[in-house]
Amino acid sequence: GRRTPSALAATRGAGRMPSLADRRSVSEAECRRCLEQGVVGAGFDLGLETYRVPMALHALNRARLCERMRGHEGVVVLAGGEQTTRYDTDHEPIFRQESYFQWLFGVSEPGCVGAVNLQTGAATLFVPDLRSEAYEIFCGVAPTCQAFVEKYAVDECYFEQSLSDWLGDQLAPDDESKVFVLYGLNSDSGNYASPAVLHEVFAERTDRDALFPAIAELRTIKSEAEVEVMRYVNWVSSMAHAEVMAAGKPRMMEYQLESLFMHHTYSHGGCRHVAYTCICACGPNPAVLHYGHAGAPNARQLLPGDGALLDMGAEYHCYAADITCSFPISETFTDDQKLVHEAVLAAQIAVIGALAPGVAWPDMHRLAERTILDHLVAGGVLAGDVDAMLDADLGAVFMPHGLGHLIGLDTHDVGGVSPARVKASRRRFLRGVSQAIWTARRSGPGDRASRSCGRRASSRRA
């Protein structure tokens, strides 16, 4: 898209720092121009026809966070992801940014720290000082602080060793301002978000409780700009699925389907990462929910009469797609495959038709279960009363993974359950969906962003 100077830069040129209200309105306007006219200021893309993501998307996220934390005084400080090595070697896997840091700043490089002033919304990056002859030989010229300011449309950038002095200037000794760091449990994984490591002098002024619930809930509610990025990565992933379905035939290996998907999404969509390990499950393997792992690495040969279930999604600018398609490896479904496929397709259509603000997620799950059980009874797979089957939780035998999940910067965005919103259910069918109930019921007054939850393409496991 065409590029234009930021309107925030114009307010600075007029001799004043933009207010928080300025930042939100300008960021929304820049996102809107990007969507409607293709006019983009600072942004991320990978050339050719890949989608250009406006950095105003992240500026809007910062403004939303400041509004959510109104009443708190001080500075939010987040640590970005670090480059790792493979075990004890010097091999560096391709870096992928930590998701909360990506949501706020959109920065691709590792080892950074970001700060947001809650009163003004001003954003400051602290980056590694990589200037050396060795770095230049191996990795190229190290970017300057000014280059970070221009690339990511932040207010200021300093080398990381300046963080403590900068924080000291932000916190007056006689006020109530604090440093808010990210710390909280992802109950899906059992892992905790890692707070930024600060000098001990700030220990008494550090708050580890307020930021995590605020930013986690905001991440579940997607802005229009975020939805467009997700629309792009889902389009790229959908086209790749179509390519794989057209190419799949007996005697191929499952991993060849995986390879073709990854080639298409990267070559045609600029998606260097996939959102999760590709599941290319054929024959009996679709019964294994997370097939494709190192112990079962998509290594079965496709045979005539096989059904294929491919669960694959690309990732672009850290935003994920998650799409599952089922199709016959031979030209047509067998009768049994057709029965299961049409049961799941009918359940999907029914659930999409029932989606509306205020509808409870468990009710949609029950609708999917009932629809599938109705088809299995009609097809002679099951016999008996469907209501009795639901009371006995028989649907969980055929759909143990749950209806779906939220999606965004991670395949489960964000993972976990909000203790303040929902109590965990003992029922098996709710284990996979309880993380989303509190968001599905939330009204979100005053936030014009839209909700987005993962919808799996037909047909999902039955």
GROMACS .gro file of C-alpha atoms in nm:
model
  462
    1GLY     CA    1   0.000   0.000   0.000
    2ARG     CA    2   0.097   0.366  -0.029
    3ARG     CA    3   0.279   0.517   0.267
    4THR     CA    4   0.197   0.842   0.443
    5PRO     CA    5   0.352   1.022   0.741
    6SER     CA    6   0.182   0.953   1.073
    7ALA     CA    7  -0.063   1.213   1.201
    8LEU     CA    8   0.098   1.172   1.542
    9ALA     CA    9   0.420   1.299   1.390
   10ALA     CA   10   0.229   1.610   1.283
   11THR     CA   11   0.117   1.681   1.639
   12ARG     CA   12   0.475   1.651   1.760
   13GLY     CA   13   0.582   1.887   1.483
   14ALA     CA   14   0.329   2.136   1.616
   15GLY     CA   15   0.522   2.143   1.942
   16ARG     CA   16   0.304   1.922   2.164
   17MET     CA   17   0.303   1.559   2.273
   18PRO     CA   18  -0.013   1.382   2.151
   19SER     CA   19  -0.266   1.298   2.422
   20LEU     CA   20  -0.403   0.952   2.485
   21ALA     CA   21  -0.723   1.053   2.306
   22ASP     CA   22  -0.514   1.175   2.011
   23ARG     CA   23  -0.335   0.842   1.998
   24ARG     CA   24  -0.652   0.634   1.987
   25SER     CA   25  -0.830   0.849   1.729
   26VAL     CA   26  -0.523   0.880   1.506
   27SER     CA   27  -0.446   0.508   1.528
   28GLU     CA   28  -0.805   0.419   1.443
   29ALA     CA   29  -0.799   0.661   1.149
   30GLU     CA   30  -0.472   0.517   1.017
   31CYS     CA   31  -0.607   0.163   1.045
   32ARG     CA   32  -0.923   0.271   0.865
   33ARG     CA   33  -0.725   0.435   0.581
   34CYS     CA   34  -0.524   0.116   0.549
   35LEU     CA   35  -0.839  -0.096   0.519
   36GLU     CA   36  -1.034   0.138   0.290
   37GLN     CA   37  -0.767   0.308   0.078
   38GLY     CA   38  -0.451   0.100   0.110
   39VAL     CA   39  -0.267   0.399   0.261
   40VAL     CA   40  -0.017   0.279   0.521
   41GLY     CA   41   0.244   0.458   0.730
   42ALA     CA   42   0.493   0.242   0.915
   43GLY     CA   43   0.404  -0.122   0.867
   44PHE     CA   44   0.509  -0.483   0.827
   45ASP     CA   45   0.506  -0.682   0.506
   46LEU     CA   46   0.728  -0.925   0.317
   47GLY     CA   47   0.711  -0.770  -0.027
   48LEU     CA   48   0.530  -0.877  -0.344
   49GLU     CA   49   0.157  -0.908  -0.272
   50THR     CA   50   0.185  -0.990   0.098
   51TYR     CA   51  -0.043  -0.800   0.333
   52ARG     CA   52   0.096  -0.479   0.483
   53VAL     CA   53   0.010  -0.460   0.852
   54PRO     CA   54  -0.004  -0.101   0.981
   55MET     CA   55   0.192  -0.030   1.298
   56ALA     CA   56  -0.112   0.178   1.393
   57LEU     CA   57  -0.268  -0.159   1.484
   58HIS     CA   58  -0.027  -0.183   1.777
   59ALA     CA   59  -0.060   0.185   1.864
   60LEU     CA   60  -0.435   0.128   1.894
   61ASN     CA   61  -0.372  -0.173   2.119
   62ARG     CA   62  -0.156   0.045   2.344
   63ALA     CA   63  -0.428   0.309   2.362
   64ARG     CA   64  -0.686   0.044   2.450
   65LEU     CA   65  -0.462  -0.085   2.728
   66CYS     CA   66  -0.419   0.264   2.873
   67GLU     CA   67  -0.796   0.310   2.872
   68ARG     CA   68  -0.851  -0.028   3.037
   69MET     CA   69  -0.601   0.055   3.311
   70ARG     CA   70  -0.739   0.403   3.374
   71GLY     CA   71  -0.702   0.471   3.744
   72HIS     CA   72  -0.353   0.320   3.755
   73GLU     CA   73  -0.060   0.560   3.738
   74GLY     CA   74   0.281   0.474   3.606
   75VAL     CA   75   0.445   0.274   3.330
   76VAL     CA   76   0.384  -0.067   3.177
   77VAL     CA   77   0.710  -0.254   3.107
   78LEU     CA   78   0.710  -0.570   2.897
   79ALA     CA   79   1.002  -0.793   2.804
   80GLY     CA   80   1.009  -0.928   2.451
   81GLY     CA   81   1.118  -1.278   2.359
   82GLU     CA   82   1.481  -1.389   2.361
   83GLN     CA   83   1.670  -1.571   2.088
   84THR     CA   84   1.736  -1.929   2.200
   85THR     CA   85   1.980  -2.194   2.085
   86ARG     CA   86   1.920  -2.564   2.032
   87TYR     CA   87   2.030  -2.734   2.353
   88ASP     CA   88   2.407  -2.685   2.397
   89THR     CA   89   2.476  -2.595   2.033
   90ASP     CA   90   2.510  -2.256   1.868
   91HIS     CA   91   2.225  -2.328   1.628
   92GLU     CA   92   1.957  -2.060   1.656
   93PRO     CA   93   1.599  -2.162   1.569
   94ILE     CA   94   1.406  -1.896   1.379
   95PHE     CA   95   1.293  -1.640   1.634
   96ARG     CA   96   0.924  -1.579   1.694
   97GLN     CA   97   0.819  -1.288   1.914
   98GLU     CA   98   0.648  -1.334   2.254
   99SER     CA   99   0.277  -1.278   2.194
  100TYR     CA  100   0.195  -1.013   2.456
  101PHE     CA  101   0.494  -0.807   2.342
  102GLN     CA  102   0.387  -0.853   1.980
  103TRP     CA  103   0.036  -0.733   2.064
  104LEU     CA  104   0.168  -0.409   2.213
  105PHE     CA  105   0.461  -0.330   1.984
  106GLY     CA  106   0.473  -0.553   1.673
  107VAL     CA  107   0.852  -0.582   1.698
  108SER     CA  108   1.020  -0.865   1.506
  109GLU     CA  109   1.363  -0.856   1.673
  110PRO     CA  110   1.454  -1.051   1.990
  111GLY     CA  111   1.594  -0.915   2.315
  112CYS     CA  112   1.388  -0.595   2.335
  113VAL     CA  113   1.196  -0.434   2.620
  114GLY     CA  114   0.901  -0.202   2.569
  115ALA     CA  115   0.739   0.059   2.793
  116VAL     CA  116   0.408   0.243   2.775
  117ASN     CA  117   0.322   0.550   2.983
  118LEU     CA  118  -0.031   0.489   3.109
  119GLN     CA  119  -0.117   0.859   3.127
  120THR     CA  120   0.001   0.965   2.780
  121GLY     CA  121   0.023   0.637   2.587
  122ALA     CA  122   0.380   0.720   2.484
  123ALA     CA  123   0.571   0.408   2.373
  124THR     CA  124   0.944   0.356   2.427
  125LEU     CA  125   1.161   0.067   2.310
  126PHE     CA  126   1.485  -0.050   2.469
  127VAL     CA  127   1.691  -0.258   2.230
  128PRO     CA  128   2.022  -0.450   2.243
  129ASP     CA  129   2.330  -0.256   2.140
  130LEU     CA  130   2.456  -0.490   1.869
  131ARG     CA  131   2.712  -0.257   1.713
  132SER     CA  132   3.028  -0.457   1.654
  133GLU     CA  133   3.245  -0.577   1.370
  134ALA     CA  134   3.155  -0.938   1.444
  135TYR     CA  135   2.781  -0.869   1.433
  136GLU     CA  136   2.817  -0.682   1.105
  137ILE     CA  137   3.009  -0.971   0.949
  138PHE     CA  138   2.761  -1.238   1.054
  139CYS     CA  139   2.427  -1.054   1.064
  140GLY     CA  140   2.468  -0.724   0.882
  141VAL     CA  141   2.464  -0.365   1.000
  142ALA     CA  142   2.300  -0.329   1.342
  143PRO     CA  143   1.990  -0.108   1.334
  144THR     CA  144   2.009   0.229   1.505
  145CYS     CA  145   1.763   0.348   1.769
  146GLN     CA  146   1.622   0.592   1.517
  147ALA     CA  147   1.562   0.305   1.276
  148PHE     CA  148   1.350   0.132   1.542
  149VAL     CA  149   1.149   0.452   1.597
  150GLU     CA  150   1.073   0.480   1.227
  151LYS     CA  151   1.012   0.108   1.168
  152TYR     CA  152   0.770   0.059   1.458
  153ALA     CA  153   0.622   0.411   1.493
  154VAL     CA  154   0.710   0.445   1.862
  155ASP     CA  155   0.792   0.769   2.041
  156GLU     CA  156   1.143   0.691   2.160
  157CYS     CA  157   1.407   0.418   2.150
  158TYR     CA  158   1.721   0.371   2.360
  159PHE     CA  159   1.972   0.096   2.411
  160GLU     CA  160   1.874  -0.148   2.685
  161GLN     CA  161   2.131  -0.027   2.937
  162SER     CA  162   1.935   0.300   2.961
  163LEU     CA  163   1.622   0.133   3.103
  164SER     CA  164   1.692   0.188   3.474
  165ASP     CA  165   1.780   0.555   3.435
  166TRP     CA  166   1.475   0.610   3.214
  167LEU     CA  167   1.246   0.441   3.469
  168GLY     CA  168   1.393   0.651   3.747
  169ASP     CA  169   1.297   0.963   3.553
  170GLN     CA  170   0.940   0.833   3.502
  171LEU     CA  171   0.867   0.759   3.869
  172ALA     CA  172   0.861   1.063   4.094
  173PRO     CA  173   0.965   0.974   4.451
  174ASP     CA  174   0.660   1.142   4.606
  175ASP     CA  175   0.377   1.004   4.391
  176GLU     CA  176   0.182   0.675   4.367
  177SER     CA  177   0.301   0.571   4.022
  178LYS     CA  178   0.418   0.215   3.971
  179VAL     CA  179   0.587  -0.012   3.720
  180PHE     CA  180   0.336  -0.268   3.590
  181VAL     CA  181   0.492  -0.592   3.470
  182LEU     CA  182   0.336  -0.899   3.311
  183TYR     CA  183   0.290  -1.200   3.538
  184GLY     CA  184   0.011  -1.454   3.526
  185LEU     CA  185  -0.082  -1.816   3.464
  186ASN     CA  186  -0.181  -1.965   3.131
  187SER     CA  187  -0.395  -2.247   3.266
  188ASP     CA  188  -0.386  -2.432   2.932
  189SER     CA  189  -0.011  -2.484   2.951
  190GLY     CA  190   0.054  -2.439   3.323
  191ASN     CA  191   0.320  -2.182   3.234
  192TYR     CA  192   0.349  -1.829   3.368
  193ALA     CA  193   0.412  -1.513   3.167
  194SER     CA  194   0.760  -1.390   3.255
  195PRO     CA  195   0.783  -1.038   3.397
  196ALA     CA  196   1.052  -0.797   3.284
  197VAL     CA  197   1.361  -0.813   3.505
  198LEU     CA  198   1.416  -0.472   3.663
  199HIS     CA  199   1.681  -0.330   3.893
  200GLU     CA  200   1.611  -0.408   4.260
  201VAL     CA  201   1.570  -0.038   4.333
  202PHE     CA  202   1.225  -0.061   4.168
  203ALA     CA  203   1.108  -0.362   4.371
  204GLU     CA  204   0.882  -0.158   4.601
  205ARG     CA  205   0.726   0.022   4.305
  206THR     CA  206   0.655  -0.290   4.095
  207ASP     CA  207   0.301  -0.425   4.048
  208ARG     CA  208   0.274  -0.785   3.921
  209ASP     CA  209  -0.106  -0.822   3.947
  210ALA     CA  210  -0.289  -0.555   3.751
  211LEU     CA  211  -0.148  -0.589   3.399
  212PHE     CA  212  -0.200  -0.956   3.314
  213PRO     CA  213  -0.582  -0.976   3.348
  214ALA     CA  214  -0.624  -0.644   3.167
  215ILE     CA  215  -0.411  -0.726   2.865
  216ALA     CA  216  -0.527  -1.090   2.847
  217GLU     CA  217  -0.890  -0.986   2.819
  218LEU     CA  218  -0.811  -0.716   2.563
  219ARG     CA  219  -0.634  -0.971   2.344
  220THR     CA  220  -0.952  -1.175   2.312
  221ILE     CA  221  -1.136  -0.876   2.159
  222LYS     CA  222  -0.996  -0.807   1.813
  223SER     CA  223  -0.983  -0.465   1.651
  224GLU     CA  224  -1.090  -0.429   1.288
  225ALA     CA  225  -0.723  -0.406   1.189
  226GLU     CA  226  -0.646  -0.734   1.368
  227VAL     CA  227  -0.942  -0.903   1.201
  228GLU     CA  228  -0.802  -0.802   0.861
  229VAL     CA  229  -0.466  -0.960   0.937
  230MET     CA  230  -0.646  -1.276   1.046
  231ARG     CA  231  -0.860  -1.265   0.733
  232TYR     CA  232  -0.540  -1.255   0.526
  233VAL     CA  233  -0.367  -1.545   0.700
  234ASN     CA  234  -0.687  -1.750   0.682
  235TRP     CA  235  -0.715  -1.677   0.311
  236VAL     CA  236  -0.354  -1.784   0.252
  237SER     CA  237  -0.410  -2.100   0.459
  238SER     CA  238  -0.736  -2.180   0.281
  239MET     CA  239  -0.573  -2.153  -0.062
  240ALA     CA  240  -0.295  -2.380   0.058
  241HIS     CA  241  -0.547  -2.637   0.182
  242ALA     CA  242  -0.713  -2.630  -0.161
  243GLU     CA  243  -0.375  -2.691  -0.327
  244VAL     CA  244  -0.307  -2.986  -0.099
  245MET     CA  245  -0.652  -3.139  -0.159
  246ALA     CA  246  -0.600  -3.113  -0.536
  247ALA     CA  247  -0.255  -3.277  -0.513
  248GLY     CA  248  -0.331  -3.556  -0.265
  249LYS     CA  249  -0.348  -3.906  -0.413
  250PRO     CA  250  -0.277  -4.266  -0.314
  251ARG     CA  251   0.087  -4.367  -0.257
  252MET     CA  252   0.191  -4.020  -0.142
  253MET     CA  253   0.320  -3.978   0.212
  254GLU     CA  254   0.142  -3.769   0.472
  255TYR     CA  255   0.449  -3.549   0.513
  256GLN     CA  256   0.432  -3.457   0.145
  257LEU     CA  257   0.094  -3.296   0.213
  258GLU     CA  258   0.250  -3.106   0.504
  259SER     CA  259   0.540  -2.995   0.286
  260LEU     CA  260   0.310  -2.867   0.011
  261PHE     CA  261   0.104  -2.666   0.261
  262MET     CA  262   0.413  -2.504   0.414
  263HIS     CA  263   0.556  -2.426   0.070
  264HIS     CA  264   0.236  -2.260  -0.050
  265THR     CA  265   0.182  -2.045   0.260
  266TYR     CA  266   0.543  -1.922   0.261
  267SER     CA  267   0.596  -1.888  -0.114
  268HIS     CA  268   0.263  -1.722  -0.190
  269GLY     CA  269   0.172  -1.565   0.144
  270GLY     CA  270   0.500  -1.475   0.317
  271CYS     CA  271   0.411  -1.698   0.614
  272ARG     CA  272   0.744  -1.818   0.748
  273HIS     CA  273   0.588  -1.988   1.049
  274VAL     CA  274   0.298  -2.225   1.092
  275ALA     CA  275   0.069  -2.162   1.388
  276TYR     CA  276   0.111  -2.517   1.525
  277THR     CA  277   0.249  -2.854   1.420
  278CYS     CA  278   0.076  -2.965   1.100
  279ILE     CA  279  -0.158  -3.262   1.141
  280CYS     CA  280  -0.181  -3.466   0.821
  281ALA     CA  281  -0.378  -3.764   0.946
  282CYS     CA  282  -0.494  -4.027   0.697
  283GLY     CA  283  -0.656  -4.369   0.728
  284PRO     CA  284  -0.694  -4.448   1.100
  285ASN     CA  285  -0.478  -4.157   1.217
  286PRO     CA  286  -0.750  -3.885   1.239
  287ALA     CA  287  -0.865  -4.048   1.562
  288VAL     CA  288  -0.544  -3.914   1.723
  289LEU     CA  289  -0.617  -3.549   1.805
  290HIS     CA  290  -0.262  -3.415   1.789
  291TYR     CA  291  -0.114  -3.657   1.538
  292GLY     CA  292   0.194  -3.521   1.361
  293HIS     CA  293   0.418  -3.493   1.668
  294ALA     CA  294   0.773  -3.629   1.676
  295GLY     CA  295   0.654  -3.976   1.773
  296ALA     CA  296   0.401  -3.987   1.488
  297PRO     CA  297   0.552  -3.751   1.229
  298ASN     CA  298   0.299  -3.757   0.942
  299ALA     CA  299   0.481  -4.061   0.807
  300ARG     CA  300   0.205  -4.296   0.687
  301GLN     CA  301   0.158  -4.370   0.319
  302LEU     CA  302  -0.181  -4.279   0.171
  303LEU     CA  303  -0.382  -4.577   0.048
  304PRO     CA  304  -0.683  -4.601  -0.187
  305GLY     CA  305  -1.003  -4.554   0.011
  306ASP     CA  306  -0.835  -4.353   0.288
  307GLY     CA  307  -0.999  -4.048   0.436
  308ALA     CA  308  -0.767  -3.755   0.506
  309LEU     CA  309  -0.801  -3.507   0.790
  310LEU     CA  310  -0.562  -3.214   0.754
  311ASP     CA  311  -0.540  -2.968   1.044
  312MET     CA  312  -0.299  -2.693   0.941
  313GLY     CA  313  -0.275  -2.316   0.975
  314ALA     CA  314  -0.019  -2.055   0.879
  315GLU     CA  315   0.098  -1.758   1.085
  316TYR     CA  316   0.161  -1.404   0.962
  317HIS     CA  317   0.291  -1.122   1.182
  318CYS     CA  318   0.230  -1.374   1.463
  319TYR     CA  319  -0.144  -1.393   1.386
  320ALA     CA  320  -0.269  -1.749   1.343
  321ALA     CA  321  -0.502  -1.949   1.124
  322ASP     CA  322  -0.640  -2.285   1.235
  323ILE     CA  323  -0.824  -2.480   0.965
  324THR     CA  324  -0.923  -2.845   0.946
  325CYS     CA  325  -1.044  -3.009   0.625
  326SER     CA  326  -1.152  -3.368   0.562
  327PHE     CA  327  -1.164  -3.525   0.216
  328PRO     CA  328  -1.128  -3.864   0.043
  329ILE     CA  329  -0.791  -3.964  -0.097
  330SER     CA  330  -0.974  -4.157  -0.367
  331GLU     CA  331  -1.223  -3.973  -0.587
  332THR     CA  332  -1.526  -4.019  -0.362
  333PHE     CA  333  -1.615  -4.078   0.002
  334THR     CA  334  -1.710  -4.425   0.114
  335ASP     CA  335  -2.059  -4.450   0.264
  336ASP     CA  336  -1.919  -4.446   0.620
  337GLN     CA  337  -1.692  -4.149   0.545
  338LYS     CA  338  -1.983  -3.959   0.390
  339LEU     CA  339  -2.201  -4.021   0.696
  340VAL     CA  340  -1.942  -3.880   0.935
  341HIS     CA  341  -1.849  -3.591   0.707
  342GLU     CA  342  -2.208  -3.480   0.661
  343ALA     CA  343  -2.277  -3.509   1.035
  344VAL     CA  344  -1.993  -3.271   1.115
  345LEU     CA  345  -2.082  -3.038   0.828
  346ALA     CA  346  -2.440  -3.014   0.954
  347ALA     CA  347  -2.315  -2.941   1.306
  348GLN     CA  348  -2.090  -2.666   1.177
  349ILE     CA  349  -2.369  -2.504   0.977
  350ALA     CA  350  -2.601  -2.521   1.277
  351VAL     CA  351  -2.347  -2.361   1.512
  352ILE     CA  352  -2.255  -2.082   1.271
  353GLY     CA  353  -2.625  -2.008   1.231
  354ALA     CA  354  -2.663  -1.986   1.610
  355LEU     CA  355  -2.366  -1.755   1.669
  356ALA     CA  356  -2.476  -1.422   1.815
  357PRO     CA  357  -2.374  -1.187   2.097
  358GLY     CA  358  -2.494  -1.323   2.429
  359VAL     CA  359  -2.525  -1.686   2.317
  360ALA     CA  360  -2.355  -1.916   2.569
  361TRP     CA  361  -2.069  -2.122   2.437
  362PRO     CA  362  -2.181  -2.446   2.613
  363ASP     CA  363  -2.520  -2.418   2.441
  364MET     CA  364  -2.347  -2.405   2.101
  365HIS     CA  365  -2.137  -2.705   2.199
  366ARG     CA  366  -2.451  -2.895   2.295
  367LEU     CA  367  -2.608  -2.798   1.961
  368ALA     CA  368  -2.309  -2.947   1.779
  369GLU     CA  369  -2.326  -3.265   1.987
  370ARG     CA  370  -2.700  -3.304   1.928
  371THR     CA  371  -2.664  -3.253   1.553
  372ILE     CA  372  -2.387  -3.512   1.526
  373LEU     CA  373  -2.573  -3.765   1.741
  374ASP     CA  374  -2.890  -3.714   1.534
  375HIS     CA  375  -2.697  -3.801   1.216
  376LEU     CA  376  -2.530  -4.102   1.375
  377VAL     CA  377  -2.868  -4.234   1.488
  378ALA     CA  378  -3.018  -4.174   1.142
  379GLY     CA  379  -2.723  -4.353   0.985
  380GLY     CA  380  -2.759  -4.658   1.207
  381VAL     CA  381  -2.432  -4.608   1.397
  382LEU     CA  382  -2.618  -4.545   1.723
  383ALA     CA  383  -2.960  -4.653   1.852
  384GLY     CA  384  -3.165  -4.488   2.121
  385ASP     CA  385  -3.290  -4.152   2.243
  386VAL     CA  386  -3.062  -3.856   2.167
  387ASP     CA  387  -3.165  -3.668   2.483
  388ALA     CA  388  -3.062  -3.968   2.691
  389MET     CA  389  -2.731  -3.978   2.502
  390LEU     CA  390  -2.669  -3.612   2.582
  391ASP     CA  391  -2.751  -3.669   2.949
  392ALA     CA  392  -2.501  -3.955   2.953
  393ASP     CA  393  -2.239  -3.731   2.786
  394LEU     CA  394  -2.208  -3.970   2.494
  395GLY     CA  395  -2.128  -3.681   2.263
  396ALA     CA  396  -1.791  -3.642   2.434
  397VAL     CA  397  -1.692  -3.986   2.307
  398PHE     CA  398  -1.718  -3.858   1.950
  399MET     CA  399  -1.604  -3.499   2.015
  400PRO     CA  400  -1.365  -3.504   2.314
  401HIS     CA  401  -1.179  -3.194   2.196
  402GLY     CA  402  -1.468  -2.953   2.244
  403LEU     CA  403  -1.635  -2.718   2.000
  404GLY     CA  404  -1.349  -2.474   1.944
  405HIS     CA  405  -1.140  -2.202   2.098
  406LEU     CA  406  -1.047  -1.838   2.064
  407ILE     CA  407  -0.774  -1.757   1.813
  408GLY     CA  408  -0.547  -1.463   1.732
  409LEU     CA  409  -0.180  -1.415   1.813
  410ASP     CA  410  -0.171  -1.777   1.924
  411THR     CA  411  -0.378  -2.074   1.820
  412HIS     CA  412  -0.539  -2.038   2.165
  413ASP     CA  413  -0.555  -1.660   2.209
  414VAL     CA  414  -0.542  -1.628   2.495
  415GLY     CA  415  -0.501  -1.966   2.659
  416GLY     CA  416  -0.654  -2.034   2.997
  417VAL     CA  417  -0.957  -1.965   3.209
  418SER     CA  418  -1.042  -1.636   3.380
  419PRO     CA  419  -1.117  -1.732   3.743
  420ALA     CA  420  -1.330  -1.421   3.782
  421ARG     CA  421  -1.555  -1.512   3.491
  422VAL     CA  422  -1.623  -1.884   3.493
  423LYS     CA  423  -1.594  -2.188   3.713
  424ALA     CA  424  -1.437  -2.498   3.561
  425SER     CA  425  -1.688  -2.768   3.473
  426ARG     CA  426  -1.658  -3.133   3.561
  427ARG     CA  427  -1.815  -3.228   3.231
  428ARG     CA  428  -1.569  -3.347   2.972
  429PHE     CA  429  -1.721  -3.142   2.693
  430LEU     CA  430  -1.654  -2.816   2.876
  431ARG     CA  431  -1.285  -2.873   2.943
  432GLY     CA  432  -1.193  -2.756   2.596
  433VAL     CA  433  -1.428  -2.458   2.583
  434SER     CA  434  -1.441  -2.313   2.935
  435GLN     CA  435  -1.154  -2.080   2.851
  436ALA     CA  436  -1.383  -1.898   2.611
  437ILE     CA  437  -1.713  -1.880   2.794
  438TRP     CA  438  -1.627  -1.568   2.988
  439THR     CA  439  -1.535  -1.386   2.668
  440ALA     CA  440  -1.838  -1.508   2.474
  441ARG     CA  441  -2.068  -1.369   2.745
  442ARG     CA  442  -1.885  -1.039   2.785
  443SER     CA  443  -2.062  -0.733   2.646
  444GLY     CA  444  -1.756  -0.509   2.612
  445PRO     CA  445  -1.919  -0.165   2.660
  446GLY     CA  446  -1.725   0.125   2.515
  447ASP     CA  447  -1.496  -0.087   2.299
  448ARG     CA  448  -1.566  -0.078   1.929
  449ALA     CA  449  -1.347  -0.377   1.857
  450SER     CA  450  -1.505  -0.697   1.731
  451ARG     CA  451  -1.496  -1.047   1.868
  452SER     CA  452  -1.328  -1.323   1.675
  453CYS     CA  453  -1.324  -1.691   1.758
  454GLY     CA  454  -1.173  -1.979   1.568
  455ARG     CA  455  -1.405  -2.157   1.330
  456ARG     CA  456  -1.275  -2.480   1.185
  457ALA     CA  457  -1.346  -2.549   0.821
  458SER     CA  458  -1.565  -2.848   0.743
  459SER     CA  459  -1.522  -3.117   0.835
  460ARG     CA  460  -1.392  -3.148   1.191
  461ARG     CA  461  -1.350  -3.473   1.384
  462ALA     CA  462  -1.672  -3.649   1.476
   0.00000   0.00000   0.00000
